[in-house]
Coordinates of C-alpha atoms in Angstrom, one line a residue:
Chain U
M1364 CA 0.0 0.0 0.0
S1365 CA 2.8 2.4 0.8
N1366 CA 4.7 1.6 -2.4
S1367 CA 4.2 4.7 -4.5
V1368 CA 2.9 4.0 -8.0
K1369 CA 5.2 5.1 -10.7
G1370 CA 4.3 8.5 -12.2
R1371 CA 2.4 9.6 -9.1
P1372 CA 4.0 12.2 -6.9
S1373 CA 5.1 10.7 -3.6
R1374 CA 3.2 11.7 -0.4
V1375 CA 5.0 13.8 2.2
G1376 CA 8.1 12.0 3.5
D1377 CA 7.5 9.1 1.1
A1378 CA 10.4 9.7 -1.3
P1379 CA 12.3 6.4 -2.0
A1380 CA 15.6 7.8 -0.8
F1381 CA 14.2 9.1 2.4
R1382 CA 12.3 5.9 3.1
R1383 CA 15.4 3.8 2.6
A1384 CA 17.6 6.1 4.7
L1385 CA 15.1 6.2 7.6
I1386 CA 14.5 2.4 7.6
G1387 CA 18.2 1.8 7.4
I1388 CA 19.1 4.0 10.3
V1389 CA 16.4 2.5 12.5
L1390 CA 17.5 -1.1 11.7
T1391 CA 21.1 -0.3 12.3
L1392 CA 20.4 1.3 15.7
V1393 CA 18.2 -1.7 16.7
A1394 CA 21.0 -4.1 15.7
I1395 CA 23.7 -2.2 17.6
V1396 CA 21.7 -1.2 20.7
I1397 CA 19.3 -4.0 21.3
V1398 CA 20.0 -7.2 19.3
A1399 CA 23.8 -7.4 19.6
P1400 CA 24.0 -7.3 23.4
L1401 CA 21.3 -10.0 23.6
V1402 CA 23.2 -12.2 21.1
V1403 CA 26.4 -11.7 23.1
I1404 CA 24.7 -12.9 26.3
G1405 CA 23.6 -16.1 24.6
Y1406 CA 27.0 -16.6 23.0
Q1407 CA 29.0 -15.9 26.1
A1408 CA 26.8 -18.0 28.3
F1409 CA 27.5 -21.0 26.2
S1410 CA 31.1 -20.0 25.2
Q1411 CA 32.6 -22.7 27.4
G1412 CA 30.1 -25.4 26.6
I1413 CA 26.8 -26.6 28.0
A1414 CA 28.5 -28.3 31.0
V1415 CA 30.0 -25.0 32.3
Y1416 CA 26.6 -23.3 31.7
A1417 CA 24.8 -25.9 33.6
A1418 CA 27.4 -25.9 36.4
A1419 CA 27.1 -22.1 36.6
I1420 CA 23.4 -22.2 37.0
A1421 CA 23.5 -25.1 39.4
H1422 CA 25.9 -23.3 41.7
P1423 CA 24.2 -22.9 45.1
D1424 CA 24.7 -19.1 45.1
T1425 CA 23.1 -18.8 41.7
L1426 CA 20.2 -21.0 42.7
H1427 CA 19.7 -19.0 45.9
A1428 CA 19.7 -15.8 44.0
I1429 CA 17.0 -17.2 41.6
G1430 CA 15.0 -18.3 44.6
L1431 CA 15.3 -15.0 46.4
T1432 CA 14.2 -13.1 43.2
V1433 CA 11.2 -15.4 42.8
V1434 CA 10.2 -15.0 46.5
T1435 CA 10.6 -11.2 46.3
A1436 CA 8.3 -11.2 43.2
L1437 CA 5.8 -13.5 44.9
I1438 CA 5.5 -11.0 47.8
A1439 CA 5.9 -7.7 46.1
V1440 CA 3.7 -8.2 43.0
P1441 CA 0.5 -9.3 44.8
I1442 CA 0.9 -6.4 47.3
N1443 CA 1.5 -3.9 44.5
T1444 CA -1.4 -5.3 42.5
A1445 CA -3.8 -4.9 45.4
F1446 CA -2.4 -1.4 46.0
G1447 CA -2.7 -0.5 42.3
V1448 CA -6.4 -1.7 42.1
A1449 CA -7.2 0.2 45.3
A1450 CA -5.5 3.4 44.1
A1451 CA -7.1 3.3 40.7
W1452 CA -10.5 2.6 42.2
A1453 CA -10.2 5.5 44.7
I1454 CA -8.9 7.9 42.1
T1455 CA -11.5 7.1 39.4
K1456 CA -14.6 6.3 41.3
F1457 CA -14.5 8.8 44.2
D1458 CA -14.3 12.5 44.5
F1459 CA -12.1 13.7 47.3
R1460 CA -9.7 16.4 48.2
G1461 CA -6.1 15.7 47.0
R1462 CA -7.1 13.3 44.2
R1463 CA -4.9 15.0 41.7
F1464 CA -2.1 15.2 44.2
L1465 CA -2.4 11.4 44.8
L1466 CA -2.2 10.9 41.1
V1467 CA 1.2 12.7 41.0
V1468 CA 2.5 11.0 44.1
I1469 CA 1.8 7.6 42.6
E1470 CA 4.0 8.5 39.7
I1471 CA 7.1 9.5 41.8
P1472 CA 8.8 6.1 41.6
F1473 CA 8.7 6.4 37.8
S1474 CA 10.6 9.6 37.7
I1475 CA 13.0 9.1 40.7
S1476 CA 16.2 7.1 40.4
P1477 CA 15.8 3.8 42.1
I1478 CA 19.1 4.4 44.0
V1479 CA 17.6 7.4 45.7
A1480 CA 14.8 5.1 47.0
G1481 CA 17.4 2.7 48.3
V1482 CA 19.3 5.4 50.1
A1483 CA 16.0 6.7 51.5
Y1484 CA 15.2 3.3 53.0
L1485 CA 18.7 3.3 54.6
F1486 CA 17.9 6.5 56.3
V1487 CA 14.5 5.3 57.5
Y1488 CA 15.3 1.7 58.6
G1489 CA 19.1 1.8 58.9
L1490 CA 20.9 1.6 62.2
Q1491 CA 21.4 5.4 62.3
G1492 CA 18.0 5.9 60.7
L1493 CA 14.6 7.0 61.9
F1494 CA 13.3 3.6 63.2
G1495 CA 16.7 1.9 63.3
P1496 CA 17.2 1.8 67.1
A1497 CA 13.6 0.8 67.7
L1498 CA 13.8 -2.0 65.1
E1499 CA 17.0 -3.2 66.5
Q1500 CA 15.6 -3.4 70.1
A1501 CA 12.6 -5.4 68.8
D1502 CA 15.1 -7.6 66.9
I1503 CA 13.4 -7.0 63.6
K1504 CA 15.8 -7.0 60.6
I1505 CA 14.6 -5.1 57.6
L1506 CA 17.8 -3.9 55.9
F1507 CA 20.2 -6.4 54.5
A1508 CA 17.4 -9.0 54.6
L1509 CA 14.3 -10.0 52.6
P1510 CA 12.0 -7.3 54.0
G1511 CA 14.3 -4.6 52.8
I1512 CA 14.6 -6.1 49.4
V1513 CA 10.8 -6.5 49.1
L1514 CA 10.2 -2.9 50.3
A1515 CA 12.7 -1.4 47.8
S1516 CA 11.2 -3.5 45.0
M1517 CA 7.7 -2.4 45.9
F1518 CA 8.7 1.2 46.0
V1519 CA 10.1 1.0 42.5
T1520 CA 7.1 -0.8 41.0
A1521 CA 4.3 0.8 42.9
P1522 CA 2.9 2.8 39.9
F1523 CA 2.8 0.0 37.3
V1524 CA -0.6 -1.5 38.0
A1525 CA -2.3 1.8 38.9
R1526 CA -1.0 3.5 35.8
E1527 CA -2.5 0.8 33.6
L1528 CA -5.9 0.9 35.3
I1529 CA -6.5 4.6 35.8
P1530 CA -6.9 5.6 32.2
L1531 CA -9.1 2.6 31.5
M1532 CA -11.3 3.1 34.5
Q1533 CA -11.6 6.8 33.9
A1534 CA -12.8 6.1 30.4
Q1535 CA -15.3 3.5 31.7
G1536 CA -16.8 6.0 34.2
R1537 CA -19.0 5.1 37.1
D1538 CA -22.2 4.1 35.3
L1539 CA -21.6 0.3 35.5
E1540 CA -20.9 0.4 39.2
E1541 CA -23.9 2.6 39.8
A1542 CA -26.1 0.3 37.8
A1543 CA -24.9 -2.7 39.7
T1544 CA -25.5 -1.0 43.0
S1545 CA -29.0 0.2 42.0
L1546 CA -29.8 -3.4 41.2
G1547 CA -29.0 -4.4 44.7
A1548 CA -25.4 -5.6 44.5
S1549 CA -23.0 -5.1 47.4
G1550 CA -19.7 -3.3 47.0
W1551 CA -17.7 -6.6 46.8
R1552 CA -20.2 -8.1 44.5
T1553 CA -20.0 -5.1 42.2
F1554 CA -16.2 -5.2 42.2
F1555 CA -15.9 -8.9 41.4
S1556 CA -18.7 -9.3 38.9
V1557 CA -18.8 -5.9 37.2
T1558 CA -15.6 -3.9 37.7
L1559 CA -13.0 -6.7 37.6
P1560 CA -14.1 -8.4 34.4
N1561 CA -14.0 -5.1 32.6
I1562 CA -10.4 -4.3 33.7
R1563 CA -9.0 -7.8 33.7
W1564 CA -6.8 -7.5 30.6
A1565 CA -5.3 -4.2 31.6
L1566 CA -4.8 -5.5 35.2
L1567 CA -2.9 -8.6 33.9
Y1568 CA -0.9 -6.4 31.7
G1569 CA 0.1 -4.2 34.6
V1570 CA 0.9 -7.3 36.7
V1571 CA 3.2 -8.6 34.0
L1572 CA 5.1 -5.3 33.7
C1573 CA 5.3 -5.0 37.4
N1574 CA 6.7 -8.6 37.7
A1575 CA 9.3 -8.0 35.1
R1576 CA 10.5 -4.9 36.8
V1577 CA 10.6 -6.5 40.3
M1578 CA 12.7 -9.3 39.0
G1579 CA 15.1 -7.0 37.1
E1580 CA 15.4 -4.3 39.7
F1581 CA 19.0 -3.5 40.5
G1582 CA 19.6 0.0 41.9
A1583 CA 17.3 0.2 45.0
V1584 CA 17.8 -3.4 45.9
S1585 CA 21.6 -3.1 45.6
V1586 CA 21.6 -0.4 48.3
V1587 CA 19.3 -2.1 50.9
S1588 CA 20.4 -5.8 50.4
G1589 CA 24.0 -5.5 51.4
N1590 CA 25.1 -7.8 48.6
I1591 CA 25.7 -10.8 50.8
R1592 CA 26.5 -13.7 48.5
G1593 CA 24.2 -16.6 48.9
Q1594 CA 22.1 -14.7 51.4
T1595 CA 20.7 -11.4 50.1
N1596 CA 21.8 -11.4 46.5
T1597 CA 19.0 -11.3 44.0
L1598 CA 19.6 -12.4 40.5
P1599 CA 20.6 -9.0 39.0
L1600 CA 23.0 -8.4 42.0
H1601 CA 24.4 -11.9 41.6
I1602 CA 25.2 -11.3 37.9
E1603 CA 27.1 -8.1 38.8
L1604 CA 29.1 -10.0 41.5
L1605 CA 30.0 -12.8 39.2
Y1606 CA 31.1 -10.4 36.6
H1607 CA 33.3 -8.5 39.0
D1608 CA 34.8 -11.8 40.0
Y1609 CA 35.9 -12.4 36.3
Q1610 CA 33.5 -15.4 36.1
T1611 CA 32.3 -14.3 32.7
A1612 CA 30.6 -17.5 31.8
G1613 CA 28.7 -17.7 35.1
A1614 CA 27.7 -14.0 34.8
F1615 CA 26.3 -14.5 31.3
A1616 CA 24.6 -17.8 32.3
A1617 CA 22.8 -16.0 35.1
A1618 CA 22.0 -13.1 32.8
S1619 CA 20.6 -15.5 30.2
I1620 CA 18.0 -16.5 32.8
L1621 CA 16.9 -12.9 33.3
A1622 CA 16.8 -12.4 29.6
L1623 CA 14.6 -15.5 29.3
L1624 CA 12.3 -14.0 31.9
A1625 CA 12.2 -10.9 29.8
V1626 CA 11.2 -12.8 26.7
V1627 CA 8.4 -14.6 28.5
T1628 CA 7.2 -11.3 29.7
L1629 CA 7.3 -9.9 26.2
V1630 CA 5.3 -12.8 24.8
A1631 CA 2.7 -12.4 27.6
K1632 CA 2.5 -8.7 26.9
V1633 CA 1.9 -9.2 23.2
L1634 CA -0.8 -11.8 24.0
L1635 CA -2.5 -9.5 26.4
E1636 CA -2.4 -6.6 24.0
R1637 CA -4.2 -8.8 21.5
Q1638 CA -6.9 -9.2 24.1
G1639 CA -7.3 -5.4 24.2
A1640 CA -5.3 -4.5 27.3
G1641 CA -2.9 -1.6 27.4
R1642 CA -3.9 2.0 26.9
A1643 CA -4.5 2.1 23.2
R1644 CA -7.9 0.4 23.4
R1645 CA -10.1 1.6 26.1
R1646 CA -13.2 -0.7 26.0
P1647 CA -11.7 -4.2 25.7
A1648 CA -14.8 -6.2 26.6
L1649 CA -17.0 -4.2 24.3
A1650 CA -14.6 -4.3 21.4
A1651 CA -13.6 -8.0 21.6
P1652 CA -16.5 -10.3 21.1
V1653 CA -18.6 -8.3 18.6
A1654 CA -19.7 -10.3 15.6
A1655 CA -19.6 -8.2 12.6
P1656 CA -22.8 -8.0 10.4
K1657 CA -22.2 -4.3 10.0
T1658 CA -18.6 -4.4 8.9
A1659 CA -19.5 -7.3 6.5
S1660 CA -22.0 -5.2 4.7
A1661 CA -19.7 -2.2 4.8
E1662 CA -17.1 -4.1 2.9
V1663 CA -19.4 -4.5 -0.1
P1664 CA -18.6 -1.6 -2.4
S1665 CA -21.7 0.4 -3.1
Chain T
M1228 CA -45.7 4.0 45.3
K1229 CA -46.2 7.7 45.8
I1230 CA -43.1 9.8 45.9
R1231 CA -42.8 13.1 47.6
L1232 CA -39.9 15.6 47.6
D1233 CA -39.9 18.1 50.3
N1234 CA -37.8 21.2 49.8
V1235 CA -34.8 19.3 48.5
V1236 CA -31.5 21.1 48.1
K1237 CA -28.3 19.9 46.4
T1238 CA -25.0 21.9 46.0
F1239 CA -22.0 20.8 44.1
E1240 CA -18.8 22.5 45.2
T1241 CA -20.1 26.1 44.9
F1242 CA -22.7 25.5 42.2
R1243 CA -26.2 25.1 43.5
A1244 CA -27.8 22.5 41.3
V1245 CA -31.1 22.1 43.0
H1246 CA -32.7 24.9 44.8
G1247 CA -35.4 23.8 47.2
V1248 CA -37.6 21.6 45.1
S1249 CA -40.9 20.2 46.4
L1250 CA -42.8 17.8 44.2
E1251 CA -45.4 15.1 44.5
I1252 CA -45.7 12.1 42.2
E1253 CA -48.9 10.0 42.6
S1254 CA -48.7 6.3 42.6
G1255 CA -48.7 4.9 39.0
E1256 CA -48.2 8.3 37.5
L1257 CA -45.8 8.9 34.5
V1258 CA -44.0 12.2 35.1
A1259 CA -41.4 14.1 33.0
L1260 CA -38.8 16.4 34.4
L1261 CA -38.2 18.8 31.6
G1262 CA -35.6 21.5 31.4
P1263 CA -32.5 22.8 29.6
S1264 CA -29.1 21.4 30.6
G1265 CA -27.9 22.6 33.9
S1266 CA -31.5 23.0 35.2
G1267 CA -31.0 20.3 37.9
K1268 CA -33.3 17.7 36.4
T1269 CA -30.8 14.8 36.4
T1270 CA -29.6 15.7 39.9
I1271 CA -33.2 15.5 41.1
L1272 CA -33.6 12.1 39.5
R1273 CA -30.3 10.8 41.0
M1274 CA -31.4 12.0 44.4
V1275 CA -34.7 10.1 44.1
A1276 CA -32.6 7.0 43.1
G1277 CA -30.2 7.5 46.0
L1278 CA -27.2 7.9 43.7
E1279 CA -26.8 11.4 45.2
Y1280 CA -27.7 12.5 48.7
A1281 CA -29.7 15.6 49.2
D1282 CA -27.9 18.3 51.3
A1283 CA -31.2 19.4 52.8
G1284 CA -34.9 18.4 52.5
H1285 CA -36.6 15.0 52.5
I1286 CA -37.6 12.4 50.0
Y1287 CA -40.5 10.2 50.9
F1288 CA -41.5 6.9 49.3
G1289 CA -45.1 6.5 50.4
A1290 CA -45.1 7.3 54.1
E1291 CA -41.4 6.2 54.5
D1292 CA -38.6 8.7 54.7
A1293 CA -36.2 7.4 52.1
T1294 CA -33.8 10.4 52.2
D1295 CA -31.0 8.4 53.8
I1296 CA -31.7 4.9 52.4
P1297 CA -28.8 3.9 50.2
V1298 CA -29.4 3.2 46.6
R1299 CA -28.8 -0.5 47.1
D1300 CA -31.8 -0.8 49.4
R1301 CA -34.0 1.8 48.0
G1302 CA -35.8 -0.4 45.5
V1303 CA -35.7 1.8 42.4
G1304 CA -35.1 0.7 38.8
F1305 CA -32.7 3.2 37.2
V1306 CA -32.2 3.3 33.4
F1307 CA -29.0 5.2 32.5
Q1308 CA -28.7 7.6 29.6
H1309 CA -26.0 5.4 28.0
Y1310 CA -27.7 2.2 29.3
A1311 CA -24.7 1.1 31.4
L1312 CA -25.3 -2.5 30.3
F1313 CA -22.5 -4.9 31.6
P1314 CA -20.5 -5.5 28.4
H1315 CA -19.1 -8.8 29.5
M1316 CA -22.5 -10.4 30.2
T1317 CA -25.1 -11.5 27.7
V1318 CA -28.5 -9.9 27.4
A1319 CA -30.0 -12.6 29.6
E1320 CA -27.2 -12.3 32.2
N1321 CA -27.7 -8.6 32.3
I1322 CA -31.4 -8.9 33.0
A1323 CA -30.8 -11.7 35.6
F1324 CA -28.1 -9.7 37.5
G1325 CA -30.4 -7.9 39.9
M1326 CA -32.2 -11.1 40.8
K1327 CA -28.9 -13.0 41.3
V1328 CA -27.4 -10.4 43.7
S1329 CA -30.6 -9.7 45.6
K1330 CA -30.8 -10.6 49.3
Q1331 CA -34.0 -12.3 48.5
R1332 CA -33.0 -15.8 47.3
R1333 CA -34.5 -17.1 44.1
D1334 CA -33.7 -20.4 42.5
K1335 CA -32.3 -20.7 39.0
T1336 CA -35.5 -21.8 37.2
A1337 CA -37.5 -18.9 38.7
I1338 CA -34.8 -16.5 37.5
D1339 CA -34.8 -18.0 34.0
A1340 CA -38.5 -17.9 33.8
R1341 CA -38.6 -14.2 34.8
V1342 CA -35.8 -13.4 32.3
A1343 CA -37.9 -15.0 29.6
D1344 CA -41.0 -13.1 30.6
L1345 CA -39.1 -9.8 30.6
L1346 CA -37.5 -10.5 27.2
R1347 CA -41.0 -11.1 25.9
L1348 CA -42.2 -7.8 27.5
V1349 CA -39.5 -5.8 25.8
Q1350 CA -39.8 -7.9 22.5
L1351 CA -36.3 -9.2 22.4
E1352 CA -37.0 -13.0 22.7
G1353 CA -34.3 -14.0 20.2
L1354 CA -31.5 -12.0 21.6
A1355 CA -30.9 -13.6 25.0
E1356 CA -27.5 -14.9 24.2
R1357 CA -26.1 -11.8 22.5
F1358 CA -23.7 -9.4 24.1
P1359 CA -24.6 -5.7 24.4
G1360 CA -22.0 -4.9 21.8
Q1361 CA -23.9 -7.0 19.3
I1362 CA -27.3 -5.3 19.4
S1363 CA -28.6 -1.9 18.3
G1364 CA -29.0 1.2 20.4
G1365 CA -32.8 0.8 20.6
Q1366 CA -32.4 -2.8 21.7
R1367 CA -29.8 -1.9 24.3
Q1368 CA -32.3 0.6 25.7
R1369 CA -34.9 -2.1 26.0
V1370 CA -32.5 -4.5 27.7
A1371 CA -31.7 -1.7 30.2
L1372 CA -35.4 -1.3 30.9
A1373 CA -35.9 -5.0 31.3
R1374 CA -32.9 -5.2 33.7
A1375 CA -34.3 -2.3 35.8
L1376 CA -37.8 -3.9 35.9
A1377 CA -36.4 -7.4 36.9
V1378 CA -35.9 -6.4 40.5
D1379 CA -39.6 -5.3 40.9
P1380 CA -38.8 -1.7 41.7
K1381 CA -41.2 0.5 43.5
V1382 CA -40.3 3.3 41.2
L1383 CA -38.9 3.4 37.7
L1384 CA -36.4 6.2 36.9
L1385 CA -35.1 7.0 33.5
D1386 CA -32.3 9.5 32.7
E1387 CA -32.8 10.9 29.1
P1388 CA -34.1 7.5 28.0
F1389 CA -34.1 8.2 24.3
G1390 CA -31.3 10.8 24.1
A1391 CA -28.8 8.7 22.3
L1392 CA -31.2 7.2 19.6
D1393 CA -32.1 8.5 16.2
A1394 CA -35.5 10.1 15.6
N1395 CA -37.5 7.2 14.2
V1396 CA -36.4 4.7 16.8
R1397 CA -37.1 7.3 19.5
R1398 CA -40.7 7.8 18.4
D1399 CA -41.3 4.0 18.4
L1400 CA -39.7 3.5 21.8
R1401 CA -41.7 6.4 23.2
R1402 CA -45.1 4.8 22.2
W1403 CA -43.8 1.5 23.4
L1404 CA -42.7 2.8 26.8
R1405 CA -46.1 4.4 27.2
E1406 CA -47.7 1.0 26.6
I1407 CA -45.5 -0.8 29.1
H1408 CA -46.3 1.9 31.7
Q1409 CA -50.0 1.3 31.1
E1410 CA -49.5 -2.4 31.4
L1411 CA -47.4 -2.4 34.6
G1412 CA -48.8 0.8 36.2
I1413 CA -45.4 1.5 37.9
T1414 CA -44.7 5.0 39.2
T1415 CA -42.3 6.4 36.6
L1416 CA -40.2 9.5 36.6
F1417 CA -38.1 10.4 33.5
V1418 CA -35.7 13.3 32.6
T1419 CA -35.6 14.9 29.2
H1420 CA -34.5 18.1 27.6
D1421 CA -36.8 17.4 24.6
Q1422 CA -40.2 19.1 25.1
E1423 CA -41.8 16.9 22.4
E1424 CA -40.8 13.8 24.2
A1425 CA -42.1 15.1 27.5
L1426 CA -45.4 16.2 26.1
D1427 CA -45.9 13.0 24.1
L1428 CA -45.2 10.6 26.9
A1429 CA -46.0 12.1 30.3
D1430 CA -49.2 12.4 32.4
R1431 CA -47.7 15.4 34.0
V1432 CA -44.8 17.6 33.0
V1433 CA -42.5 19.4 35.5
I1434 CA -40.6 22.2 33.9
L1435 CA -37.3 23.2 35.6
D1436 CA -35.0 26.2 35.2
K1437 CA -31.9 26.9 37.3
G1438 CA -32.6 24.3 39.9
Q1439 CA -36.2 25.3 40.5
I1440 CA -39.6 24.2 39.3
V1441 CA -41.1 26.9 37.1
Q1442 CA -44.3 25.2 36.2
Q1443 CA -46.0 21.8 36.5
G1444 CA -49.2 20.4 35.0
T1445 CA -50.6 18.2 32.3
P1446 CA -49.3 18.6 28.8
E1447 CA -52.5 20.5 28.0
E1448 CA -52.1 22.9 30.9
V1449 CA -48.5 23.8 30.2
C1450 CA -49.0 24.2 26.5
R1451 CA -52.2 26.3 26.8
N1452 CA -51.1 28.3 29.8
P1453 CA -47.3 28.7 30.0
A1454 CA -46.7 30.4 33.3
S1455 CA -43.8 32.5 32.2
A1456 CA -41.8 33.7 29.3
F1457 CA -39.3 31.0 30.0
V1458 CA -41.8 28.2 29.7
M1459 CA -43.4 29.8 26.6
N1460 CA -40.0 29.9 25.0
F1461 CA -38.8 26.5 26.1
L1462 CA -41.9 24.6 24.9
G1463 CA -41.6 25.6 21.3
D1464 CA -40.6 28.1 18.6
T1465 CA -41.7 31.6 19.4
N1466 CA -41.2 35.1 18.3
R1467 CA -40.6 37.7 21.0
I1468 CA -41.5 41.3 20.3
S1469 CA -41.3 44.3 22.7
A1470 CA -44.4 46.5 22.8
A1471 CA -46.1 49.1 25.0
V1472 CA -49.4 48.7 26.9
A1473 CA -51.8 51.6 27.0
G1474 CA -55.1 51.2 28.7
G1475 CA -55.0 47.4 28.9
I1476 CA -54.2 47.0 25.2
A1477 CA -50.8 46.3 23.6
R1478 CA -50.3 47.6 20.1
L1479 CA -48.1 45.9 17.4
G1480 CA -48.4 47.8 14.2
E1481 CA -52.1 48.0 13.4
A1482 CA -52.8 44.9 15.6
Q1483 CA -54.4 45.3 19.0
I1484 CA -53.6 42.7 21.6
P1485 CA -55.6 42.6 24.8
A1486 CA -53.3 42.7 27.9
P1487 CA -55.6 42.7 30.8
G1488 CA -54.0 43.3 34.2
F1489 CA -50.9 44.9 32.8
A1490 CA -50.1 48.5 33.9
D1491 CA -49.2 51.0 31.2
G1492 CA -45.6 50.5 30.1
P1493 CA -43.3 48.1 28.2
V1494 CA -44.3 44.4 27.9
E1495 CA -43.0 41.5 25.8
I1496 CA -45.4 39.7 23.4
F1497 CA -44.7 36.1 22.4
L1498 CA -46.1 34.8 19.2
R1499 CA -45.9 31.2 18.0
P1500 CA -45.2 30.9 14.2
S1501 CA -48.4 28.8 13.8
D1502 CA -50.5 31.5 15.4
L1503 CA -49.6 34.0 12.7
G1504 CA -50.8 34.4 9.2
W1505 CA -49.8 36.2 6.0
S1506 CA -52.2 38.4 4.2
S1507 CA -52.2 41.3 1.7
S1508 CA -54.5 43.4 3.8
G1509 CA -56.1 43.7 7.3
A1510 CA -55.1 44.7 10.8
G1511 CA -51.7 43.4 11.5
I1512 CA -48.0 44.1 11.4
P1513 CA -46.7 45.4 8.0
A1514 CA -43.7 43.3 7.0
T1515 CA -41.4 42.3 4.1
V1516 CA -40.6 38.6 3.3
A1517 CA -36.8 37.9 3.7
R1518 CA -36.9 34.2 3.0
V1519 CA -39.2 31.3 2.6
I1520 CA -38.3 27.9 4.0
D1521 CA -40.3 24.9 2.8
R1522 CA -41.1 22.0 5.1
P1523 CA -43.2 18.9 4.8
A1524 CA -46.1 20.4 6.8
G1525 CA -46.1 23.9 5.3
R1526 CA -44.0 26.9 4.5
R1527 CA -42.2 29.1 7.0
I1528 CA -41.8 32.7 6.2
L1529 CA -38.9 34.7 7.7
A1530 CA -40.2 38.3 7.7
L1531 CA -38.9 41.6 8.7
T1532 CA -41.4 44.1 10.2
A1533 CA -41.4 47.8 9.4
T1534 CA -39.7 48.4 12.7
G1535 CA -36.9 46.0 11.9
E1536 CA -37.9 43.0 14.0
A1537 CA -37.4 39.5 12.6
V1538 CA -40.6 37.4 12.8
E1539 CA -41.1 33.7 11.7
L1540 CA -44.5 32.5 10.7
D1541 CA -45.9 29.2 9.4
V1542 CA -48.4 29.3 6.5
A1543 CA -50.2 26.6 4.5
P1544 CA -48.2 24.7 1.9
E1545 CA -50.3 26.2 -0.9
T1546 CA -49.6 29.8 0.0
Q1547 CA -48.0 31.7 -2.9
V1548 CA -45.3 33.9 -1.4
S1549 CA -41.7 34.8 -2.3
A1550 CA -38.9 36.9 -1.0
R1551 CA -39.1 40.7 -1.0
E1552 CA -42.9 40.5 -1.1
Q1553 CA -44.7 43.0 1.1
G1554 CA -47.7 42.2 3.2
I1555 CA -49.4 42.0 6.6
I1556 CA -48.7 39.6 9.4
T1557 CA -52.0 38.7 11.0
I1558 CA -52.2 37.6 14.7
E1559 CA -54.6 34.8 15.8
R1560 CA -53.2 34.3 19.3
A1561 CA -50.6 36.0 21.4
R1562 CA -49.3 35.9 24.9
V1563 CA -48.2 38.9 26.9
Y1564 CA -45.6 38.8 29.6
A1565 CA -44.0 41.5 31.7
A1566 CA -40.9 43.0 30.1
G1567 CA -37.5 41.8 31.4

């Protein structure tokens, strides 16, 4: 369709030379910036053979790092999902003072460097921090332990679910909930049988993005975890440690697992987008199952 | 169920939407709340439903004070302007929703039977398994009505029920809603900004302006005796001409219009286009034709009077008239209101 027919003047920006140059530049950049590093990860991971790769992954420290990453995600993602749904519901269905302010606050983790969050947690929960002495007396360990890692991950990924839901729920308005309530449904019933089915794809999409970010988070976690090998190292931290130890194959083997997680996320994301999640299509459930007698007749040239 | 509103007030932020409205709706009556946008009609409807709480005043359902009963327990059927059908449920599931969630337990066969009854009532028997996205606007409207009726509401409330439909569908649905109301006898209150819809459908029309009731009565009462210039203007096309009263008579050109009860001084005279005629002689207002617009029911003349006022009048389709023609506008009926 975009091929210009000979003899016809090209549309704006459609001159052949321009097209080729633009496509060429984009492809080159993609190759250098995105594809090459991924290929290198795969190549380096297996550079010393499958046996070394398997051994690197089977190393107790690596296995522990994988386990810690999964546990962190298992705690942080559900909590942030609940938070995101609650925040989106509050912001879109209620009128209250400070609604706009809350909307901005939720976005802070997006714009702030994760390392700042890590340092902030140090000041709050660290030994010299705000609650440090009290926590130490009660013998509760937050920093350099799982709770700190989970908290830092949660801070960084707090906006993901809410940001997916808010535009969708704003577009859907309050009519459906009002209709359900006027028909006698309780608040919970309204949420589970009316609200949730209409936001389910966007919600899953937000959860997938949130999960990817939790598993990959480096900066904030690096500050609060203390980098104790085999104890508080998550997978990204473990990769950095191996690399600094000149265990290149091990580092790349561990990295390949994170990359694999990314690919799974990507596939899930594409599948979800097909179901109408994401921000481009606002009324997924309406758009999806419509049989098309109208479009069929529209295709017949009149 | 009789509904009574007693001095109800609602304010949004700083904007006063409803200004102390008192209203009685008899059991089984079909009442229209008619007004321009911003007149507070939808806010009143939502307060009767319990979707908004009144800041002051009381709402009674029968003898019971319903002011503070939440919408869930109020027992009203509400039909939303954009239907608010649940898009992920079929037509049948939409209609059954209220029965499934109600505190009063019903078994599945009873619910299914009721859904089938309601589908028959709204003439959508074949569409039970369709989704709302697969049916037309008029059909969605009828599903929304069936869903509201399924919970046996004490009162049926409709917010601009035909606002989003095209003209033909709207006329059919109007007749049909009237029939359903006759059949069920349920107290019904609906909101509209379309005077034709209100007059066509309602037993009684309540006209609102700026959060207050300006007139209420049967369609005949409000049409024949508009209580104010606003009502006169809002109910249909009208020409407004300033004039002066002397000795109980207002003069417009050669025409004399009785204005009993008005003191000498300026008044405003309202003339419906259909109450005017076009003639070559007689006692009336001398005018020049500016343009003629042809319509199925007749011809509308846009005329300019000798004093420079634009007047529109409707004449019979056979009338021979063309632009720049001079003649006399004759007046069959006119209404006089105080100036201002």
